[in-house]
Amino acid sequence: MRAVVVERWGGPEVLVEREVERPEPGLNEVLVRVHAAGVNPVDWKTRASGALIEWGALPAVGWDVSGTVEAVGPGVGVLRPGDEVFGMPLFPRQAGGYAQYVVAPARHLAPKPASLTHVEAAALPLAGLTAWQALVDAAGVRPGERVLVHAAAGGVGHLAVQIAKARGAHVIGTAGAAKHALLKELGADEVVDYRETPFEEAVSDVDVVLDALGGETAERSLKVLRPGGRLITLPGPDDVPVAPAGLHASWVLVEPDHLGLREIAALVESGALRPVVDTVLPLSEAAKAHELGERGRTTGKIVLTVD
């Protein structure tokens, strides 16, 4: 099968498409024929340095996949050949999603929303689960709460806006002015142009902040929280600021979640959630996908198609 691998750590040019041996499913695993693979910031961060990922002998990048179950291993009772599925298997271990086939634990996947194409479904798992686990599992967003989402038009952000809105929250997003109309369309109640106004001067009395940026943004976010407020930051544990008494700050690292995927799929089918796909490229142009992503101007997600 064809797969994109990393032969050395570095820039996008180190991504190489190669013929590799097709994997076989083991106990409780399924073999998925990949139709589309999502591209995420963690992909280019790990490509550059290896980061904390547990790599195989030949590092293969990518986690988000949408495809069709080709074969099932012993013990699998939830999926059958021919089922259309999506998910982000094995994270933070190597999955190798930029490939024609992927082996995954059966419960790291879920049925693909019928209303979505494979390209759209591949845009959902990692970013959608990140937003779900941060807002629902960690922060416990409740109806009527005020939620501030930084980088609200990005991969995680645009899904977080919709998930928070579906939970009954009043949603505020930060983004450049050109992206405000989209965020309003996705359900944001307020949008702040961070280039024109420091968000801490425009926003106050927030219950939950979802921070995909870290650094000084995380520190400044503490200023907008009301007593009992929660800051969830995503870049890493070193980006969690020391919260004063009465506030809470924590880091969330996404993990495979069969039930979370089903909740996300239900939101899609109800019309409350839709992924925005910025760019679609063939698997052979994975390096270009990384180049585009690293510029930091993407609205929604970049997706690779796999034939």
PDB file of C-alpha atoms in Angstrom:
ATOM      1  CA  MET A   1       0.000   0.000   0.000  1.00  0.00           C
ATOM      2  CA  ARG A   2       0.997   3.645  -0.309  1.00  0.00           C
ATOM      3  CA  ALA A   3       1.768   5.638   2.836  1.00  0.00           C
ATOM      4  CA  VAL A   4       3.409   8.943   3.710  1.00  0.00           C
ATOM      5  CA  VAL A   5       6.332   8.466   6.080  1.00  0.00           C
ATOM      6  CA  VAL A   6       8.994  10.613   7.746  1.00  0.00           C
ATOM      7  CA  GLU A   7      12.562   9.522   7.056  1.00  0.00           C
ATOM      8  CA  ARG A   8      14.070  12.216   9.267  1.00  0.00           C
ATOM      9  CA  TRP A   9      12.708  15.034  11.408  1.00  0.00           C
ATOM     10  CA  GLY A  10      12.435  18.379   9.654  1.00  0.00           C
ATOM     11  CA  GLY A  11      10.325  20.541   7.366  1.00  0.00           C
ATOM     12  CA  PRO A  12       7.484  19.480   5.061  1.00  0.00           C
ATOM     13  CA  GLU A  13      10.012  18.215   2.517  1.00  0.00           C
ATOM     14  CA  VAL A  14      10.825  15.198   4.744  1.00  0.00           C
ATOM     15  CA  LEU A  15       7.373  13.733   4.037  1.00  0.00           C
ATOM     16  CA  VAL A  16       7.872  10.921   1.524  1.00  0.00           C
ATOM     17  CA  GLU A  17       5.265   8.722  -0.141  1.00  0.00           C
ATOM     18  CA  ARG A  18       6.391   5.080  -0.151  1.00  0.00           C
ATOM     19  CA  GLU A  19       5.159   1.572  -0.806  1.00  0.00           C
ATOM     20  CA  VAL A  20       4.973  -0.221   2.549  1.00  0.00           C
ATOM     21  CA  GLU A  21       3.534  -3.499   3.747  1.00  0.00           C
ATOM     22  CA  ARG A  22      -0.199  -3.456   4.401  1.00  0.00           C
ATOM     23  CA  PRO A  23      -0.963  -4.067   8.090  1.00  0.00           C
ATOM     24  CA  GLU A  24      -3.150  -6.901   9.346  1.00  0.00           C
ATOM     25  CA  PRO A  25      -5.703  -6.528  12.143  1.00  0.00           C
ATOM     26  CA  GLY A  26      -5.025  -8.301  15.428  1.00  0.00           C
ATOM     27  CA  LEU A  27      -7.233  -9.010  18.418  1.00  0.00           C
ATOM     28  CA  ASN A  28     -10.074  -6.473  18.697  1.00  0.00           C
ATOM     29  CA  GLU A  29      -8.698  -4.557  15.711  1.00  0.00           C
ATOM     30  CA  VAL A  30     -10.065  -3.685  12.278  1.00  0.00           C
ATOM     31  CA  LEU A  31      -8.391  -2.877   8.975  1.00  0.00           C
ATOM     32  CA  VAL A  32      -9.772   0.340   7.482  1.00  0.00           C
ATOM     33  CA  ARG A  33      -9.424   1.332   3.858  1.00  0.00           C
ATOM     34  CA  VAL A  34      -8.819   5.071   4.178  1.00  0.00           C
ATOM     35  CA  HIS A  35     -10.752   7.380   1.865  1.00  0.00           C
ATOM     36  CA  ALA A  36      -9.678  10.651   3.489  1.00  0.00           C
ATOM     37  CA  ALA A  37      -7.217  11.738   6.184  1.00  0.00           C
ATOM     38  CA  GLY A  38      -7.427  14.931   8.214  1.00  0.00           C
ATOM     39  CA  VAL A  39      -4.398  17.167   8.773  1.00  0.00           C
ATOM     40  CA  ASN A  40      -3.793  18.623  12.242  1.00  0.00           C
ATOM     41  CA  PRO A  41      -1.170  20.844  13.902  1.00  0.00           C
ATOM     42  CA  VAL A  42       0.090  17.832  15.867  1.00  0.00           C
ATOM     43  CA  ASP A  43       0.999  16.250  12.515  1.00  0.00           C
ATOM     44  CA  TRP A  44       3.503  18.930  11.558  1.00  0.00           C
ATOM     45  CA  LYS A  45       4.757  19.388  15.102  1.00  0.00           C
ATOM     46  CA  THR A  46       5.629  15.703  15.362  1.00  0.00           C
ATOM     47  CA  ARG A  47       7.040  15.671  11.816  1.00  0.00           C
ATOM     48  CA  ALA A  48       9.424  18.449  12.825  1.00  0.00           C
ATOM     49  CA  SER A  49      10.798  16.891  15.996  1.00  0.00           C
ATOM     50  CA  GLY A  50       9.170  13.576  16.855  1.00  0.00           C
ATOM     51  CA  ALA A  51       7.699  15.231  19.958  1.00  0.00           C
ATOM     52  CA  LEU A  52       6.214  12.806  22.508  1.00  0.00           C
ATOM     53  CA  ILE A  53       4.711  10.364  20.020  1.00  0.00           C
ATOM     54  CA  GLU A  54       5.564   6.669  20.305  1.00  0.00           C
ATOM     55  CA  TRP A  55       6.881   5.970  16.804  1.00  0.00           C
ATOM     56  CA  GLY A  56       7.284   2.694  14.964  1.00  0.00           C
ATOM     57  CA  ALA A  57      10.392   1.658  13.060  1.00  0.00           C
ATOM     58  CA  LEU A  58       9.424   3.932  10.143  1.00  0.00           C
ATOM     59  CA  PRO A  59       7.512   6.965  11.405  1.00  0.00           C
ATOM     60  CA  ALA A  60       4.185   7.391   9.611  1.00  0.00           C
ATOM     61  CA  VAL A  61       2.158  10.540  10.268  1.00  0.00           C
ATOM     62  CA  GLY A  62      -1.560  11.220  10.621  1.00  0.00           C
ATOM     63  CA  TRP A  63      -4.420  10.234  12.924  1.00  0.00           C
ATOM     64  CA  ASP A  64      -7.724  11.505  11.509  1.00  0.00           C
ATOM     65  CA  VAL A  65      -9.263   8.989   9.132  1.00  0.00           C
ATOM     66  CA  SER A  66     -12.558   8.254   7.444  1.00  0.00           C
ATOM     67  CA  GLY A  67     -13.000   5.100   5.443  1.00  0.00           C
ATOM     68  CA  THR A  68     -14.495   1.639   5.100  1.00  0.00           C
ATOM     69  CA  VAL A  69     -13.820  -1.422   7.237  1.00  0.00           C
ATOM     70  CA  GLU A  70     -11.974  -3.901   5.023  1.00  0.00           C
ATOM     71  CA  ALA A  71     -11.434  -6.731   7.529  1.00  0.00           C
ATOM     72  CA  VAL A  72     -11.937  -7.450  11.236  1.00  0.00           C
ATOM     73  CA  GLY A  73      -9.666  -9.250  13.644  1.00  0.00           C
ATOM     74  CA  PRO A  74     -10.641 -11.842  16.261  1.00  0.00           C
ATOM     75  CA  GLY A  75     -12.964 -10.593  19.002  1.00  0.00           C
ATOM     76  CA  VAL A  76     -14.471  -7.620  17.178  1.00  0.00           C
ATOM     77  CA  GLY A  77     -18.221  -7.400  17.735  1.00  0.00           C
ATOM     78  CA  VAL A  78     -19.069  -3.778  16.971  1.00  0.00           C
ATOM     79  CA  LEU A  79     -17.968  -3.445  13.332  1.00  0.00           C
ATOM     80  CA  ARG A  80     -18.196  -5.511  10.160  1.00  0.00           C
ATOM     81  CA  PRO A  81     -16.548  -5.351   6.718  1.00  0.00           C
ATOM     82  CA  GLY A  82     -18.227  -2.669   4.638  1.00  0.00           C
ATOM     83  CA  ASP A  83     -19.046  -0.380   7.580  1.00  0.00           C
ATOM     84  CA  GLU A  84     -18.164   3.278   6.995  1.00  0.00           C
ATOM     85  CA  VAL A  85     -16.264   4.639   9.996  1.00  0.00           C
ATOM     86  CA  PHE A  86     -14.297   7.637  11.224  1.00  0.00           C
ATOM     87  CA  GLY A  87     -11.930   8.185  14.131  1.00  0.00           C
ATOM     88  CA  MET A  88      -8.437   9.042  15.395  1.00  0.00           C
ATOM     89  CA  PRO A  89      -6.993   5.672  16.370  1.00  0.00           C
ATOM     90  CA  LEU A  90      -4.107   5.050  18.770  1.00  0.00           C
ATOM     91  CA  PHE A  91      -3.256   8.671  19.641  1.00  0.00           C
ATOM     92  CA  PRO A  92      -0.676   9.479  20.998  1.00  0.00           C
ATOM     93  CA  ARG A  93       0.861   6.298  19.564  1.00  0.00           C
ATOM     94  CA  GLN A  94       1.609   6.121  15.866  1.00  0.00           C
ATOM     95  CA  ALA A  95      -1.412   5.448  13.667  1.00  0.00           C
ATOM     96  CA  GLY A  96      -0.154   6.264  10.172  1.00  0.00           C
ATOM     97  CA  GLY A  97      -3.340   7.876   8.897  1.00  0.00           C
ATOM     98  CA  TYR A  98      -1.730   9.240   5.737  1.00  0.00           C
ATOM     99  CA  ALA A  99      -2.043   5.864   4.036  1.00  0.00           C
ATOM    100  CA  GLN A 100      -4.319   3.630   2.000  1.00  0.00           C
ATOM    101  CA  TYR A 101      -4.964   1.350   4.981  1.00  0.00           C
ATOM    102  CA  VAL A 102      -4.885   1.748   8.756  1.00  0.00           C
ATOM    103  CA  VAL A 103      -5.249  -0.794  11.553  1.00  0.00           C
ATOM    104  CA  ALA A 104      -7.180   0.457  14.566  1.00  0.00           C
ATOM    105  CA  PRO A 105      -8.746  -0.862  17.746  1.00  0.00           C
ATOM    106  CA  ALA A 106     -12.419  -1.257  16.881  1.00  0.00           C
ATOM    107  CA  ARG A 107     -13.572   1.036  19.686  1.00  0.00           C
ATOM    108  CA  HIS A 108     -11.297   3.868  18.547  1.00  0.00           C
ATOM    109  CA  LEU A 109     -13.723   4.287  15.641  1.00  0.00           C
ATOM    110  CA  ALA A 110     -17.425   5.038  15.238  1.00  0.00           C
ATOM    111  CA  PRO A 111     -19.946   4.916  12.390  1.00  0.00           C
ATOM    112  CA  LYS A 112     -19.410   7.800   9.982  1.00  0.00           C
ATOM    113  CA  PRO A 113     -22.268  10.327  10.002  1.00  0.00           C
ATOM    114  CA  ALA A 114     -24.361   9.400   6.979  1.00  0.00           C
ATOM    115  CA  SER A 115     -24.866  13.047   6.027  1.00  0.00           C
ATOM    116  CA  LEU A 116     -21.123  13.677   5.627  1.00  0.00           C
ATOM    117  CA  THR A 117     -18.728  12.770   2.849  1.00  0.00           C
ATOM    118  CA  HIS A 118     -15.527  10.988   3.820  1.00  0.00           C
ATOM    119  CA  VAL A 119     -13.638  14.258   3.329  1.00  0.00           C
ATOM    120  CA  GLU A 120     -15.923  16.051   5.775  1.00  0.00           C
ATOM    121  CA  ALA A 121     -15.849  13.190   8.276  1.00  0.00           C
ATOM    122  CA  ALA A 122     -12.036  13.083   8.203  1.00  0.00           C
ATOM    123  CA  ALA A 123     -12.028  16.711   9.366  1.00  0.00           C
ATOM    124  CA  LEU A 124     -13.832  15.831  12.597  1.00  0.00           C
ATOM    125  CA  PRO A 125     -12.187  13.261  14.903  1.00  0.00           C
ATOM    126  CA  LEU A 126      -9.114  14.841  16.503  1.00  0.00           C
ATOM    127  CA  ALA A 127     -10.347  18.434  16.489  1.00  0.00           C
ATOM    128  CA  GLY A 128     -13.901  17.458  17.407  1.00  0.00           C
ATOM    129  CA  LEU A 129     -12.850  15.173  20.245  1.00  0.00           C
ATOM    130  CA  THR A 130     -10.435  17.827  21.520  1.00  0.00           C
ATOM    131  CA  ALA A 131     -13.261  20.356  21.699  1.00  0.00           C
ATOM    132  CA  TRP A 132     -15.693  17.822  23.197  1.00  0.00           C
ATOM    133  CA  GLN A 133     -13.324  16.516  25.861  1.00  0.00           C
ATOM    134  CA  ALA A 134     -12.219  20.035  26.812  1.00  0.00           C
ATOM    135  CA  LEU A 135     -15.655  21.656  26.950  1.00  0.00           C
ATOM    136  CA  VAL A 136     -17.878  18.779  28.041  1.00  0.00           C
ATOM    137  CA  ASP A 137     -15.680  16.351  29.957  1.00  0.00           C
ATOM    138  CA  ALA A 138     -13.150  18.739  31.532  1.00  0.00           C
ATOM    139  CA  ALA A 139     -15.030  22.041  31.830  1.00  0.00           C
ATOM    140  CA  GLY A 140     -18.562  20.668  32.104  1.00  0.00           C
ATOM    141  CA  VAL A 141     -20.117  23.532  30.156  1.00  0.00           C
ATOM    142  CA  ARG A 142     -23.703  24.147  31.244  1.00  0.00           C
ATOM    143  CA  PRO A 143     -26.634  26.009  29.638  1.00  0.00           C
ATOM    144  CA  GLY A 144     -26.399  29.758  30.121  1.00  0.00           C
ATOM    145  CA  GLU A 145     -22.665  29.845  30.779  1.00  0.00           C
ATOM    146  CA  ARG A 146     -20.402  32.239  28.909  1.00  0.00           C
ATOM    147  CA  VAL A 147     -17.711  30.460  26.889  1.00  0.00           C
ATOM    148  CA  LEU A 148     -14.767  32.185  25.214  1.00  0.00           C
ATOM    149  CA  VAL A 149     -13.084  30.254  22.375  1.00  0.00           C
ATOM    150  CA  HIS A 150      -9.706  31.502  21.171  1.00  0.00           C
ATOM    151  CA  ALA A 151      -8.707  30.946  17.528  1.00  0.00           C
ATOM    152  CA  ALA A 152     -12.398  30.305  16.974  1.00  0.00           C
ATOM    153  CA  ALA A 153     -12.145  29.837  13.203  1.00  0.00           C
ATOM    154  CA  GLY A 154      -9.398  27.208  13.431  1.00  0.00           C
ATOM    155  CA  GLY A 155      -9.679  23.430  13.333  1.00  0.00           C
ATOM    156  CA  VAL A 156     -10.595  22.972  16.997  1.00  0.00           C
ATOM    157  CA  GLY A 157     -12.095  26.415  17.437  1.00  0.00           C
ATOM    158  CA  HIS A 158     -14.833  26.284  14.808  1.00  0.00           C
ATOM    159  CA  LEU A 159     -16.063  22.954  16.196  1.00  0.00           C
ATOM    160  CA  ALA A 160     -15.796  24.188  19.797  1.00  0.00           C
ATOM    161  CA  VAL A 161     -18.036  27.162  18.963  1.00  0.00           C
ATOM    162  CA  GLN A 162     -20.725  24.807  17.700  1.00  0.00           C
ATOM    163  CA  ILE A 163     -20.374  22.301  20.549  1.00  0.00           C
ATOM    164  CA  ALA A 164     -20.592  25.041  23.187  1.00  0.00           C
ATOM    165  CA  LYS A 165     -23.642  26.499  21.440  1.00  0.00           C
ATOM    166  CA  ALA A 166     -25.267  23.062  21.334  1.00  0.00           C
ATOM    167  CA  ARG A 167     -24.718  22.845  25.115  1.00  0.00           C
ATOM    168  CA  GLY A 168     -26.734  26.037  25.554  1.00  0.00           C
ATOM    169  CA  ALA A 169     -23.825  28.388  26.189  1.00  0.00           C
ATOM    170  CA  HIS A 170     -23.378  32.017  25.207  1.00  0.00           C
ATOM    171  CA  VAL A 171     -20.376  31.754  22.885  1.00  0.00           C
ATOM    172  CA  ILE A 172     -17.704  34.376  22.269  1.00  0.00           C
ATOM    173  CA  GLY A 173     -14.963  33.780  19.708  1.00  0.00           C
ATOM    174  CA  THR A 174     -11.712  35.542  18.878  1.00  0.00           C
ATOM    175  CA  ALA A 175     -10.698  35.751  15.218  1.00  0.00           C
ATOM    176  CA  GLY A 176      -9.628  38.170  12.516  1.00  0.00           C
ATOM    177  CA  ALA A 177     -12.394  40.330  11.050  1.00  0.00           C
ATOM    178  CA  ALA A 178     -12.503  38.362   7.793  1.00  0.00           C
ATOM    179  CA  LYS A 179     -13.721  35.296   9.685  1.00  0.00           C
ATOM    180  CA  HIS A 180     -16.435  36.942  11.775  1.00  0.00           C
ATOM    181  CA  ALA A 181     -19.273  36.227   9.354  1.00  0.00           C
ATOM    182  CA  LEU A 182     -18.470  32.503   9.348  1.00  0.00           C
ATOM    183  CA  LEU A 183     -18.368  32.372  13.140  1.00  0.00           C
ATOM    184  CA  LYS A 184     -21.738  34.106  13.380  1.00  0.00           C
ATOM    185  CA  GLU A 185     -23.082  31.564  10.915  1.00  0.00           C
ATOM    186  CA  LEU A 186     -21.722  28.761  13.100  1.00  0.00           C
ATOM    187  CA  GLY A 187     -23.505  30.155  16.139  1.00  0.00           C
ATOM    188  CA  ALA A 188     -21.129  32.554  17.882  1.00  0.00           C
ATOM    189  CA  ASP A 189     -23.039  35.188  19.849  1.00  0.00           C
ATOM    190  CA  GLU A 190     -20.113  37.608  19.961  1.00  0.00           C
ATOM    191  CA  VAL A 191     -16.875  37.835  17.969  1.00  0.00           C
ATOM    192  CA  VAL A 192     -13.784  39.814  18.965  1.00  0.00           C
ATOM    193  CA  ASP A 193     -11.152  40.966  16.473  1.00  0.00           C
ATOM    194  CA  TYR A 194      -8.034  40.267  18.509  1.00  0.00           C
ATOM    195  CA  ARG A 195      -5.945  42.337  16.078  1.00  0.00           C
ATOM    196  CA  GLU A 196      -7.923  45.488  16.861  1.00  0.00           C
ATOM    197  CA  THR A 197      -8.812  45.042  20.543  1.00  0.00           C
ATOM    198  CA  PRO A 198      -7.134  43.078  23.347  1.00  0.00           C
ATOM    199  CA  PHE A 199      -9.721  40.433  24.146  1.00  0.00           C
ATOM    200  CA  GLU A 200      -9.431  41.040  27.897  1.00  0.00           C
ATOM    201  CA  GLU A 201     -10.676  44.601  27.298  1.00  0.00           C
ATOM    202  CA  ALA A 202     -13.660  43.425  25.263  1.00  0.00           C
ATOM    203  CA  VAL A 203     -14.741  40.374  27.263  1.00  0.00           C
ATOM    204  CA  SER A 204     -15.519  39.760  30.930  1.00  0.00           C
ATOM    205  CA  ASP A 205     -17.480  37.513  33.297  1.00  0.00           C
ATOM    206  CA  VAL A 206     -16.598  34.352  31.373  1.00  0.00           C
ATOM    207  CA  ASP A 207     -17.238  30.903  32.840  1.00  0.00           C
ATOM    208  CA  VAL A 208     -15.028  28.860  30.498  1.00  0.00           C
ATOM    209  CA  VAL A 209     -12.112  29.752  28.234  1.00  0.00           C
ATOM    210  CA  LEU A 210     -10.878  27.277  25.634  1.00  0.00           C
ATOM    211  CA  ASP A 211      -7.347  28.295  24.680  1.00  0.00           C
ATOM    212  CA  ALA A 212      -5.670  26.722  21.657  1.00  0.00           C
ATOM    213  CA  LEU A 213      -2.789  29.219  21.676  1.00  0.00           C
ATOM    214  CA  GLY A 214      -1.070  29.007  25.070  1.00  0.00           C
ATOM    215  CA  GLY A 215       1.672  31.390  26.193  1.00  0.00           C
ATOM    216  CA  GLU A 216       0.561  34.896  27.069  1.00  0.00           C
ATOM    217  CA  THR A 217      -2.932  34.201  25.734  1.00  0.00           C
ATOM    218  CA  ALA A 218      -3.450  31.673  28.520  1.00  0.00           C
ATOM    219  CA  GLU A 219      -2.124  34.109  31.135  1.00  0.00           C
ATOM    220  CA  ARG A 220      -4.320  36.940  29.871  1.00  0.00           C
ATOM    221  CA  SER A 221      -7.351  34.657  29.752  1.00  0.00           C
ATOM    222  CA  LEU A 222      -7.388  34.396  33.539  1.00  0.00           C
ATOM    223  CA  LYS A 223      -8.350  38.078  33.628  1.00  0.00           C
ATOM    224  CA  VAL A 224     -11.697  37.495  31.908  1.00  0.00           C
ATOM    225  CA  LEU A 225     -12.885  34.644  34.140  1.00  0.00           C
ATOM    226  CA  ARG A 226     -15.507  35.190  36.793  1.00  0.00           C
ATOM    227  CA  PRO A 227     -15.185  33.441  40.207  1.00  0.00           C
ATOM    228  CA  GLY A 228     -15.385  29.694  39.651  1.00  0.00           C
ATOM    229  CA  GLY A 229     -14.268  30.078  36.033  1.00  0.00           C
ATOM    230  CA  ARG A 230     -12.311  27.384  34.200  1.00  0.00           C
ATOM    231  CA  LEU A 231      -9.456  27.798  31.717  1.00  0.00           C
ATOM    232  CA  ILE A 232      -8.697  24.795  29.514  1.00  0.00           C
ATOM    233  CA  THR A 233      -5.505  25.147  27.492  1.00  0.00           C
ATOM    234  CA  LEU A 234      -4.477  22.796  24.702  1.00  0.00           C
ATOM    235  CA  PRO A 235      -0.860  23.349  23.545  1.00  0.00           C
ATOM    236  CA  GLY A 236       0.840  21.637  26.505  1.00  0.00           C
ATOM    237  CA  PRO A 237       1.222  21.401  30.287  1.00  0.00           C
ATOM    238  CA  ASP A 238       3.851  24.163  30.304  1.00  0.00           C
ATOM    239  CA  ASP A 239       1.201  26.559  28.975  1.00  0.00           C
ATOM    240  CA  VAL A 240      -1.062  26.176  32.008  1.00  0.00           C
ATOM    241  CA  PRO A 241      -0.799  29.391  34.079  1.00  0.00           C
ATOM    242  CA  VAL A 242      -0.992  29.456  37.843  1.00  0.00           C
ATOM    243  CA  ALA A 243      -4.610  30.281  38.585  1.00  0.00           C
ATOM    244  CA  PRO A 244      -5.455  32.518  41.538  1.00  0.00           C
ATOM    245  CA  ALA A 245      -7.815  31.326  44.248  1.00  0.00           C
ATOM    246  CA  GLY A 246     -11.312  30.739  42.962  1.00  0.00           C
ATOM    247  CA  LEU A 247     -10.251  29.941  39.386  1.00  0.00           C
ATOM    248  CA  HIS A 248      -9.188  26.691  37.732  1.00  0.00           C
ATOM    249  CA  ALA A 249      -6.667  26.137  34.930  1.00  0.00           C
ATOM    250  CA  SER A 250      -5.781  22.795  33.331  1.00  0.00           C
ATOM    251  CA  TRP A 251      -4.395  21.099  30.234  1.00  0.00           C
ATOM    252  CA  VAL A 252      -6.321  18.564  28.170  1.00  0.00           C
ATOM    253  CA  LEU A 253      -4.691  16.073  25.783  1.00  0.00           C
ATOM    254  CA  VAL A 254      -7.190  14.433  23.459  1.00  0.00           C
ATOM    255  CA  GLU A 255      -7.578  10.648  23.514  1.00  0.00           C
ATOM    256  CA  PRO A 256      -9.472   8.119  21.371  1.00  0.00           C
ATOM    257  CA  ASP A 257     -13.085   8.039  22.482  1.00  0.00           C
ATOM    258  CA  HIS A 258     -15.740   5.850  20.839  1.00  0.00           C
ATOM    259  CA  LEU A 259     -18.567   7.408  22.865  1.00  0.00           C
ATOM    260  CA  GLY A 260     -17.342  10.937  22.180  1.00  0.00           C
ATOM    261  CA  LEU A 261     -17.283  10.213  18.448  1.00  0.00           C
ATOM    262  CA  ARG A 262     -20.878   9.002  18.665  1.00  0.00           C
ATOM    263  CA  GLU A 263     -21.900  12.200  20.475  1.00  0.00           C
ATOM    264  CA  ILE A 264     -20.197  14.274  17.784  1.00  0.00           C
ATOM    265  CA  ALA A 265     -21.885  12.235  15.047  1.00  0.00           C
ATOM    266  CA  ALA A 266     -25.262  12.806  16.726  1.00  0.00           C
ATOM    267  CA  LEU A 267     -24.678  16.565  16.712  1.00  0.00           C
ATOM    268  CA  VAL A 268     -23.841  16.375  13.014  1.00  0.00           C
ATOM    269  CA  GLU A 269     -26.986  14.403  12.210  1.00  0.00           C
ATOM    270  CA  SER A 270     -29.127  16.830  14.224  1.00  0.00           C
ATOM    271  CA  GLY A 271     -27.761  19.773  12.239  1.00  0.00           C
ATOM    272  CA  ALA A 272     -26.004  21.318  15.245  1.00  0.00           C
ATOM    273  CA  LEU A 273     -22.440  20.658  14.035  1.00  0.00           C
ATOM    274  CA  ARG A 274     -20.707  20.807  10.689  1.00  0.00           C
ATOM    275  CA  PRO A 275     -17.014  20.682   9.852  1.00  0.00           C
ATOM    276  CA  VAL A 276     -15.560  23.422   7.666  1.00  0.00           C
ATOM    277  CA  VAL A 277     -13.017  22.112   5.162  1.00  0.00           C
ATOM    278  CA  ASP A 278     -10.612  24.785   3.946  1.00  0.00           C
ATOM    279  CA  THR A 279      -8.477  22.793   1.490  1.00  0.00           C
ATOM    280  CA  VAL A 280      -8.579  19.306  -0.052  1.00  0.00           C
ATOM    281  CA  LEU A 281      -5.392  17.802  -1.505  1.00  0.00           C
ATOM    282  CA  PRO A 282      -4.374  14.321  -2.694  1.00  0.00           C
ATOM    283  CA  LEU A 283      -2.216  12.144  -0.462  1.00  0.00           C
ATOM    284  CA  SER A 284       0.766  12.815  -2.739  1.00  0.00           C
ATOM    285  CA  GLU A 285       0.648  16.491  -1.718  1.00  0.00           C
ATOM    286  CA  ALA A 286       0.939  15.925   2.036  1.00  0.00           C
ATOM    287  CA  ALA A 287       3.973  18.217   2.137  1.00  0.00           C
ATOM    288  CA  LYS A 288       1.935  21.049   0.606  1.00  0.00           C
ATOM    289  CA  ALA A 289      -0.808  20.419   3.167  1.00  0.00           C
ATOM    290  CA  HIS A 290       1.730  20.871   5.965  1.00  0.00           C
ATOM    291  CA  GLU A 291       3.112  24.026   4.355  1.00  0.00           C
ATOM    292  CA  LEU A 292      -0.386  25.526   4.233  1.00  0.00           C
ATOM    293  CA  GLY A 293      -1.200  24.476   7.781  1.00  0.00           C
ATOM    294  CA  GLU A 294       1.980  25.887   9.257  1.00  0.00           C
ATOM    295  CA  ARG A 295       1.159  29.330   7.898  1.00  0.00           C
ATOM    296  CA  GLY A 296      -1.594  29.521  10.516  1.00  0.00           C
ATOM    297  CA  ARG A 297      -4.210  31.048   8.225  1.00  0.00           C
ATOM    298  CA  THR A 298      -6.436  28.019   7.692  1.00  0.00           C
ATOM    299  CA  THR A 299     -10.161  28.344   8.341  1.00  0.00           C
ATOM    300  CA  GLY A 300     -11.411  24.987   9.579  1.00  0.00           C
ATOM    301  CA  LYS A 301      -9.466  21.943   8.356  1.00  0.00           C
ATOM    302  CA  ILE A 302      -7.162  20.638   5.625  1.00  0.00           C
ATOM    303  CA  VAL A 303      -7.949  17.127   4.366  1.00  0.00           C
ATOM    304  CA  LEU A 304      -6.055  14.653   2.183  1.00  0.00           C
ATOM    305  CA  THR A 305      -7.914  12.337  -0.178  1.00  0.00           C
ATOM    306  CA  VAL A 306      -6.713   8.747  -0.542  1.00  0.00           C
ATOM    307  CA  ASP A 307      -7.652   6.661  -3.582  1.00  0.00           C
TER     308      ASP A 307
END
